[in-house]
PDB file of C-alpha atoms in Angstrom:
ATOM      1  CA  MET A  13      34.700  -3.708 -48.486  1.00 92.00           C
ATOM      2  CA  ILE A  14      34.480  -3.146 -52.131  1.00 95.00           C
ATOM      3  CA  ARG A  15      33.983   0.818 -52.297  1.00 96.00           C
ATOM      4  CA  VAL A  16      31.834   1.658 -55.552  1.00 97.00           C
ATOM      5  CA  LEU A  17      31.204   5.075 -56.804  1.00 97.00           C
ATOM      6  CA  LEU A  18      28.051   5.292 -59.620  1.00 96.00           C
ATOM      7  CA  ALA A  19      28.934   7.876 -62.666  1.00 96.00           C
ATOM      8  CA  ASP A  20      25.615   8.390 -64.761  1.00 94.00           C
ATOM      9  CA  ASP A  21      23.524  10.966 -65.807  1.00 92.00           C
ATOM     10  CA  GLN A  22      20.470   8.611 -65.754  1.00 92.00           C
ATOM     11  CA  ALA A  23      18.904   9.004 -61.468  1.00 93.00           C
ATOM     12  CA  LEU A  24      17.074   5.757 -62.148  1.00 91.00           C
ATOM     13  CA  VAL A  25      19.996   3.955 -63.505  1.00 90.00           C
ATOM     14  CA  ARG A  26      22.179   5.029 -60.239  1.00 93.00           C
ATOM     15  CA  ALA A  27      19.037   4.121 -58.294  1.00 94.00           C
ATOM     16  CA  GLY A  28      18.919   0.644 -59.356  1.00 92.00           C
ATOM     17  CA  PHE A  29      22.558  -0.186 -59.213  1.00 93.00           C
ATOM     18  CA  ARG A  30      22.867   1.633 -55.564  1.00 94.00           C
ATOM     19  CA  ALA A  31      20.057  -0.940 -54.847  1.00 94.00           C
ATOM     20  CA  LEU A  32      21.352  -3.717 -56.129  1.00 93.00           C
ATOM     21  CA  LEU A  33      25.137  -3.428 -54.925  1.00 94.00           C
ATOM     22  CA  GLY A  34      24.382  -1.975 -51.430  1.00 90.00           C
ATOM     23  CA  ALA A  35      22.272  -5.432 -50.456  1.00 92.00           C
ATOM     24  CA  GLN A  36      25.899  -7.125 -51.555  1.00 92.00           C
ATOM     25  CA  PRO A  37      27.829  -8.567 -48.688  1.00 92.00           C
ATOM     26  CA  GLY A  38      31.568  -6.989 -48.782  1.00 93.00           C
ATOM     27  CA  ILE A  39      30.115  -4.085 -51.661  1.00 95.00           C
ATOM     28  CA  GLU A  40      29.254  -0.398 -50.573  1.00 95.00           C
ATOM     29  CA  VAL A  41      28.261   2.557 -52.751  1.00 96.00           C
ATOM     30  CA  ALA A  42      30.926   5.629 -51.387  1.00 95.00           C
ATOM     31  CA  GLY A  43      29.261   8.147 -53.947  1.00 96.00           C
ATOM     32  CA  GLU A  44      27.119   8.919 -56.886  1.00 96.00           C
ATOM     33  CA  ALA A  45      27.953  11.552 -59.608  1.00 96.00           C
ATOM     34  CA  SER A  46      25.628  12.787 -62.630  1.00 94.00           C
ATOM     35  CA  ASP A  47      28.556  13.864 -64.803  1.00 93.00           C
ATOM     36  CA  GLY A  48      31.771  12.919 -65.431  1.00 92.00           C
ATOM     37  CA  GLU A  49      33.408  16.389 -63.893  1.00 94.00           C
ATOM     38  CA  GLU A  50      31.528  15.578 -60.922  1.00 95.00           C
ATOM     39  CA  ALA A  51      32.709  11.802 -61.105  1.00 95.00           C
ATOM     40  CA  TRP A  52      36.558  13.209 -61.168  1.00 93.00           C
ATOM     41  CA  GLY A  53      35.851  15.233 -58.244  1.00 93.00           C
ATOM     42  CA  LEU A  54      34.385  12.309 -56.050  1.00 95.00           C
ATOM     43  CA  VAL A  55      37.200   9.982 -57.424  1.00 96.00           C
ATOM     44  CA  GLY A  56      39.868  12.479 -55.824  1.00 92.00           C
ATOM     45  CA  GLU A  57      37.899  12.794 -52.354  1.00 93.00           C
ATOM     46  CA  LEU A  58      35.998   9.001 -52.021  1.00 95.00           C
ATOM     47  CA  ARG A  59      39.084   7.176 -53.497  1.00 95.00           C
ATOM     48  CA  PRO A  60      36.500   4.118 -54.565  1.00 96.00           C
ATOM     49  CA  ASP A  61      37.973   1.171 -55.762  1.00 95.00           C
ATOM     50  CA  VAL A  62      35.901   0.877 -58.886  1.00 95.00           C
ATOM     51  CA  VAL A  63      33.568   3.572 -60.790  1.00 96.00           C
ATOM     52  CA  LEU A  64      31.219   2.407 -63.024  1.00 95.00           C
ATOM     53  CA  MET A  65      31.233   5.102 -65.522  1.00 93.00           C
ATOM     54  CA  ASP A  66      29.023   5.930 -68.250  1.00 92.00           C
ATOM     55  CA  ILE A  67      30.547   6.884 -71.717  1.00 88.00           C
ATOM     56  CA  ARG A  68      27.966   9.543 -72.696  1.00 85.00           C
ATOM     57  CA  MET A  69      27.578  11.910 -69.864  1.00 89.00           C
ATOM     58  CA  PRO A  70      27.313  16.006 -70.010  1.00 86.00           C
ATOM     59  CA  ARG A  71      29.952  18.382 -69.484  1.00 85.00           C
ATOM     60  CA  LEU A  72      32.574  15.779 -69.089  1.00 89.00           C
ATOM     61  CA  ASP A  73      31.945  12.619 -70.800  1.00 89.00           C
ATOM     62  CA  GLY A  74      33.369   9.292 -69.555  1.00 90.00           C
ATOM     63  CA  LEU A  75      35.890   8.655 -71.845  1.00 88.00           C
ATOM     64  CA  ALA A  76      37.998  12.183 -70.759  1.00 91.00           C
ATOM     65  CA  ALA A  77      36.889  11.514 -66.872  1.00 93.00           C
ATOM     66  CA  THR A  78      38.444   8.046 -67.075  1.00 92.00           C
ATOM     67  CA  ARG A  79      41.617   9.217 -68.810  1.00 90.00           C
ATOM     68  CA  ARG A  80      42.195  11.914 -65.722  1.00 93.00           C
ATOM     69  CA  ILE A  81      41.718   8.797 -63.337  1.00 93.00           C
ATOM     70  CA  THR A  82      44.050   6.731 -64.816  1.00 88.00           C
ATOM     71  CA  GLU A  83      46.642   9.099 -65.561  1.00 88.00           C
ATOM     72  CA  ASP A  84      46.738  10.412 -61.936  1.00 91.00           C
ATOM     73  CA  PRO A  85      49.631   7.868 -60.399  1.00 87.00           C
ATOM     74  CA  GLU A  86      47.911   8.905 -57.021  1.00 90.00           C
ATOM     75  CA  LEU A  87      44.691   6.932 -58.027  1.00 90.00           C
ATOM     76  CA  ASP A  88      46.795   4.146 -59.617  1.00 85.00           C
ATOM     77  CA  GLY A  89      44.201   1.477 -57.165  1.00 86.00           C
ATOM     78  CA  VAL A  90      40.908   3.135 -58.841  1.00 93.00           C
ATOM     79  CA  ARG A  91      39.668   0.562 -61.496  1.00 91.00           C
ATOM     80  CA  VAL A  92      37.258   1.719 -63.986  1.00 91.00           C
ATOM     81  CA  VAL A  93      34.221  -0.169 -65.924  1.00 90.00           C
ATOM     82  CA  MET A  94      32.653   1.670 -68.843  1.00 87.00           C
ATOM     83  CA  LEU A  95      29.046   1.261 -68.705  1.00 85.00           C
ATOM     84  CA  THR A  96      27.471   1.129 -72.247  1.00 79.00           C
ATOM     85  CA  THR A  97      24.158   0.633 -73.866  1.00 76.00           C
ATOM     86  CA  PHE A  98      25.555  -1.675 -76.835  1.00 65.00           C
ATOM     87  CA  GLU A  99      28.371  -4.058 -76.096  1.00 59.00           C
ATOM     88  CA  LEU A 100      29.980  -3.326 -79.154  1.00 55.00           C
ATOM     89  CA  ASP A 101      29.928   0.621 -78.558  1.00 55.00           C
ATOM     90  CA  GLU A 102      31.623   2.821 -80.997  1.00 64.00           C
ATOM     91  CA  TYR A 103      33.848   3.860 -78.322  1.00 72.00           C
ATOM     92  CA  VAL A 104      35.072   0.648 -76.767  1.00 72.00           C
ATOM     93  CA  PHE A 105      38.564   1.039 -78.551  1.00 72.00           C
ATOM     94  CA  GLU A 106      39.332   4.549 -77.159  1.00 76.00           C
ATOM     95  CA  ALA A 107      37.817   3.781 -73.884  1.00 76.00           C
ATOM     96  CA  ILE A 108      40.466   0.777 -73.456  1.00 75.00           C
ATOM     97  CA  ARG A 109      43.364   2.774 -74.285  1.00 75.00           C
ATOM     98  CA  SER A 110      42.154   5.256 -72.003  1.00 78.00           C
ATOM     99  CA  GLY A 111      42.574   2.623 -69.332  1.00 80.00           C
ATOM    100  CA  ALA A 112      39.434   1.471 -68.363  1.00 84.00           C
ATOM    101  CA  SER A 113      39.250  -2.335 -67.421  1.00 82.00           C
ATOM    102  CA  GLY A 114      36.265  -3.423 -69.206  1.00 79.00           C
ATOM    103  CA  PHE A 115      32.738  -2.604 -70.343  1.00 80.00           C
ATOM    104  CA  LEU A 116      29.232  -3.719 -68.969  1.00 80.00           C
ATOM    105  CA  VAL A 117      25.989  -3.442 -70.589  1.00 79.00           C
ATOM    106  CA  LYS A 118      23.686  -1.372 -68.655  1.00 80.00           C
ATOM    107  CA  ASP A 119      20.752  -4.162 -68.693  1.00 80.00           C
ATOM    108  CA  ALA A 120      23.556  -6.764 -67.519  1.00 78.00           C
ATOM    109  CA  GLU A 121      21.977  -9.523 -65.296  1.00 84.00           C
ATOM    110  CA  PRO A 122      22.110  -8.344 -61.765  1.00 86.00           C
ATOM    111  CA  GLU A 123      24.498 -11.241 -61.216  1.00 86.00           C
ATOM    112  CA  GLU A 124      27.166  -9.861 -63.717  1.00 83.00           C
ATOM    113  CA  LEU A 125      27.164  -6.564 -62.645  1.00 87.00           C
ATOM    114  CA  ILE A 126      27.825  -8.331 -58.907  1.00 89.00           C
ATOM    115  CA  ARG A 127      30.622 -10.636 -60.667  1.00 85.00           C
ATOM    116  CA  ALA A 128      32.022  -7.453 -62.492  1.00 84.00           C
ATOM    117  CA  VAL A 129      32.965  -5.576 -59.704  1.00 89.00           C
ATOM    118  CA  ARG A 130      34.247  -7.739 -57.701  1.00 88.00           C
ATOM    119  CA  ALA A 131      36.672  -9.179 -60.918  1.00 81.00           C
ATOM    120  CA  VAL A 132      38.109  -5.665 -61.779  1.00 83.00           C
ATOM    121  CA  VAL A 133      39.191  -5.542 -57.963  1.00 84.00           C
ATOM    122  CA  GLU A 134      41.201  -8.657 -58.372  1.00 78.00           C
ATOM    123  CA  GLY A 135      42.928  -7.527 -61.221  1.00 71.00           C
ATOM    124  CA  ASP A 136      40.866  -9.144 -63.824  1.00 68.00           C
ATOM    125  CA  ALA A 137      39.518  -7.485 -66.926  1.00 65.00           C
ATOM    126  CA  LEU A 138      35.647  -7.291 -67.701  1.00 65.00           C
ATOM    127  CA  LEU A 139      36.063  -8.053 -71.971  1.00 63.00           C
ATOM    128  CA  SER A 140      33.499 -10.084 -73.058  1.00 59.00           C
ATOM    129  CA  PRO A 141      34.032 -12.201 -76.603  1.00 53.00           C
ATOM    130  CA  GLY A 142      32.195  -9.494 -78.172  1.00 58.00           C
ATOM    131  CA  VAL A 143      34.084  -6.548 -76.871  1.00 62.00           C
ATOM    132  CA  THR A 144      37.462  -8.356 -77.626  1.00 61.00           C
ATOM    133  CA  ARG A 145      36.420  -9.119 -81.209  1.00 60.00           C
ATOM    134  CA  ARG A 146      35.733  -5.535 -81.417  1.00 63.00           C
ATOM    135  CA  LEU A 147      39.158  -4.320 -80.046  1.00 64.00           C
ATOM    136  CA  ILE A 148      40.769  -6.851 -82.777  1.00 60.00           C
ATOM    137  CA  ALA A 149      38.722  -5.147 -85.480  1.00 63.00           C
ATOM    138  CA  GLU A 150      39.899  -1.677 -84.354  1.00 65.00           C
ATOM    139  CA  PHE A 151      43.549  -2.529 -84.462  1.00 61.00           C
ATOM    140  CA  ALA A 152      43.373  -4.069 -87.652  1.00 57.00           C
ATOM    141  CA  ALA A 153      42.122  -1.235 -88.892  1.00 62.00           C
ATOM    142  CA  ARG A 154      44.508   1.495 -87.427  1.00 61.00           C
ATOM    143  CA  SER A 155      47.654  -0.653 -86.844  1.00 56.00           C
ATOM    144  CA  LYS A 156      50.754   0.152 -89.147  1.00 54.00           C
ATOM    145  CA  GLU A 157      54.329  -0.927 -87.956  1.00 52.00           C
ATOM    146  CA  PRO A 158      54.222  -2.436 -84.389  1.00 52.00           C
ATOM    147  CA  ALA A 159      55.259   0.328 -81.837  1.00 54.00           C
ATOM    148  CA  HIS A 160      58.169  -0.333 -79.559  1.00 49.00           C
ATOM    149  CA  ALA A 161      58.300  -3.480 -77.659  1.00 59.00           C
ATOM    150  CA  PHE A 162      57.500  -2.146 -74.432  1.00 54.00           C
ATOM    151  CA  ALA A 163      59.852  -4.597 -71.792  1.00 69.00           C
ATOM    152  CA  LEU A 164      59.367  -7.351 -73.992  1.00 81.00           C
ATOM    153  CA  GLN A 165      62.591  -8.957 -73.295  1.00 83.00           C
ATOM    154  CA  ALA A 166      61.869  -8.874 -69.331  1.00 86.00           C
ATOM    155  CA  LEU A 167      59.330 -11.743 -69.937  1.00 90.00           C
ATOM    156  CA  THR A 168      60.082 -15.480 -70.116  1.00 92.00           C
ATOM    157  CA  GLU A 169      59.240 -16.893 -73.502  1.00 92.00           C
ATOM    158  CA  ARG A 170      56.304 -18.783 -71.422  1.00 94.00           C
ATOM    159  CA  GLU A 171      54.969 -15.427 -70.444  1.00 94.00           C
ATOM    160  CA  ARG A 172      55.436 -14.118 -74.131  1.00 92.00           C
ATOM    161  CA  GLU A 173      53.069 -16.911 -74.882  1.00 93.00           C
ATOM    162  CA  VAL A 174      50.931 -16.414 -72.501  1.00 93.00           C
ATOM    163  CA  MET A 175      50.552 -12.499 -73.261  1.00 92.00           C
ATOM    164  CA  ALA A 176      49.985 -13.520 -76.767  1.00 89.00           C
ATOM    165  CA  LEU A 177      47.192 -15.903 -75.622  1.00 90.00           C
ATOM    166  CA  VAL A 178      45.635 -13.379 -73.658  1.00 86.00           C
ATOM    167  CA  GLY A 179      45.820 -10.721 -76.736  1.00 82.00           C
ATOM    168  CA  MET A 180      43.953 -13.312 -78.700  1.00 79.00           C
ATOM    169  CA  GLY A 181      41.148 -13.130 -76.682  1.00 75.00           C
ATOM    170  CA  LEU A 182      41.374 -16.496 -74.276  1.00 80.00           C
ATOM    171  CA  SER A 183      40.398 -16.674 -70.734  1.00 80.00           C
ATOM    172  CA  ASN A 184      42.726 -18.538 -68.306  1.00 85.00           C
ATOM    173  CA  GLU A 185      40.832 -21.496 -68.554  1.00 86.00           C
ATOM    174  CA  GLU A 186      41.302 -21.545 -72.164  1.00 87.00           C
ATOM    175  CA  ILE A 187      45.145 -20.747 -71.924  1.00 90.00           C
ATOM    176  CA  ALA A 188      45.249 -23.628 -69.164  1.00 92.00           C
ATOM    177  CA  ARG A 189      44.036 -26.149 -71.888  1.00 93.00           C
ATOM    178  CA  ARG A 190      46.212 -24.513 -74.471  1.00 93.00           C
ATOM    179  CA  LEU A 191      49.407 -24.935 -72.484  1.00 94.00           C
ATOM    180  CA  VAL A 192      48.415 -28.248 -70.918  1.00 93.00           C
ATOM    181  CA  VAL A 193      48.622 -26.510 -67.149  1.00 93.00           C
ATOM    182  CA  SER A 194      46.119 -25.747 -64.586  1.00 93.00           C
ATOM    183  CA  PRO A 195      44.149 -22.393 -64.486  1.00 89.00           C
ATOM    184  CA  LEU A 196      45.899 -21.425 -61.717  1.00 91.00           C
ATOM    185  CA  THR A 197      49.219 -21.612 -63.348  1.00 94.00           C
ATOM    186  CA  ALA A 198      47.874 -19.647 -66.316  1.00 91.00           C
ATOM    187  CA  LYS A 199      46.487 -17.119 -64.029  1.00 89.00           C
ATOM    188  CA  THR A 200      50.139 -16.753 -62.433  1.00 92.00           C
ATOM    189  CA  HIS A 201      51.283 -16.686 -65.591  1.00 94.00           C
ATOM    190  CA  VAL A 202      49.054 -13.687 -66.409  1.00 92.00           C
ATOM    191  CA  SER A 203      49.653 -11.836 -63.334  1.00 89.00           C
ATOM    192  CA  ARG A 204      53.452 -12.458 -63.651  1.00 92.00           C
ATOM    193  CA  THR A 205      53.572 -10.895 -66.620  1.00 92.00           C
ATOM    194  CA  MET A 206      51.000  -7.807 -65.876  1.00 88.00           C
ATOM    195  CA  VAL A 207      53.608  -7.155 -63.106  1.00 88.00           C
ATOM    196  CA  LYS A 208      56.475  -7.159 -65.062  1.00 90.00           C
ATOM    197  CA  LEU A 209      55.232  -4.808 -67.787  1.00 88.00           C
ATOM    198  CA  GLY A 210      53.426  -2.499 -65.111  1.00 83.00           C
ATOM    199  CA  ALA A 211      49.962  -3.193 -66.890  1.00 82.00           C
ATOM    200  CA  ARG A 212      47.218  -1.976 -64.801  1.00 77.00           C
ATOM    201  CA  ASP A 213      44.740  -5.123 -65.729  1.00 76.00           C
ATOM    202  CA  ARG A 214      44.166  -8.052 -68.450  1.00 80.00           C
ATOM    203  CA  ALA A 215      42.914  -5.281 -70.664  1.00 76.00           C
ATOM    204  CA  GLN A 216      45.788  -3.023 -70.659  1.00 79.00           C
ATOM    205  CA  LEU A 217      47.817  -6.602 -71.239  1.00 83.00           C
ATOM    206  CA  VAL A 218      45.304  -7.117 -74.722  1.00 80.00           C
ATOM    207  CA  VAL A 219      46.634  -3.403 -76.016  1.00 78.00           C
ATOM    208  CA  MET A 220      50.153  -4.268 -75.342  1.00 83.00           C
ATOM    209  CA  ALA A 221      50.240  -7.537 -76.839  1.00 83.00           C
ATOM    210  CA  TYR A 222      49.430  -5.522 -80.276  1.00 77.00           C
ATOM    211  CA  GLU A 223      50.837  -2.553 -79.921  1.00 76.00           C
ATOM    212  CA  SER A 224      54.269  -4.253 -79.204  1.00 80.00           C
ATOM    213  CA  GLY A 225      53.885  -6.449 -82.326  1.00 78.00           C
ATOM    214  CA  LEU A 226      54.042  -9.618 -80.269  1.00 81.00           C
ATOM    215  CA  VAL A 227      50.291 -10.560 -81.291  1.00 76.00           C
ATOM    216  CA  ARG A 228      48.611  -9.450 -85.223  1.00 68.00           C
ATOM    217  CA  PRO A 229      45.439  -9.174 -86.020  1.00 58.00           C
ATOM    218  CA  GLY A 230      45.591 -10.974 -88.802  1.00 54.00           C
ATOM    219  CA  TRP A 231      46.934 -13.858 -86.939  1.00 45.00           C
ATOM    220  CA  LEU A 232      43.237 -14.716 -85.936  1.00 45.00           C
ATOM    221  CA  GLY A 233      42.510 -15.922 -89.553  1.00 40.00           C
TER     222      GLY A 233
END
């Protein structure tokens, strides 16, 4: 059973999400929070698998609440999906840096919401092409010299290649076509790379690819 916590200051939004998710097999809404402070407290109490977190909330905003969750080693299994009104929200970059596993636009189709919840539990990132482009643009604007290369020396040549393709925004299927391997093999390489680098999910792997200098924004043309 996938347990979800809803964190949004709009009661109608929470009610809609609760009705939709509660009707799905294998998913239950464990609780609701109307601000970031309440969300932080409930995460520690309920230990949900996924938090649907609004970015803009009173008392403690979604970014600060997400940082608290992702920085707590006891909450390592909790995944946060940020809720935003616009896909290219100005806080996309900071949210991913804060440890969010992805973004979901509030007016997304019901199937997309359900797929998102299941995807992040499986370790996939919820990054649409638009969000990935936004991340790349932010890195291009902010990056100077690459930070230390994390533990890239622990990766095989193929794993570095896969990590670079993830950083360029390619899906497992696109990586498989590029490398002429099966999608399952591509997914396995991505998973092993995340394990070796201690990445929470694919979103963090994208950040690591740029911060290590393995991928440069200019490579995309």
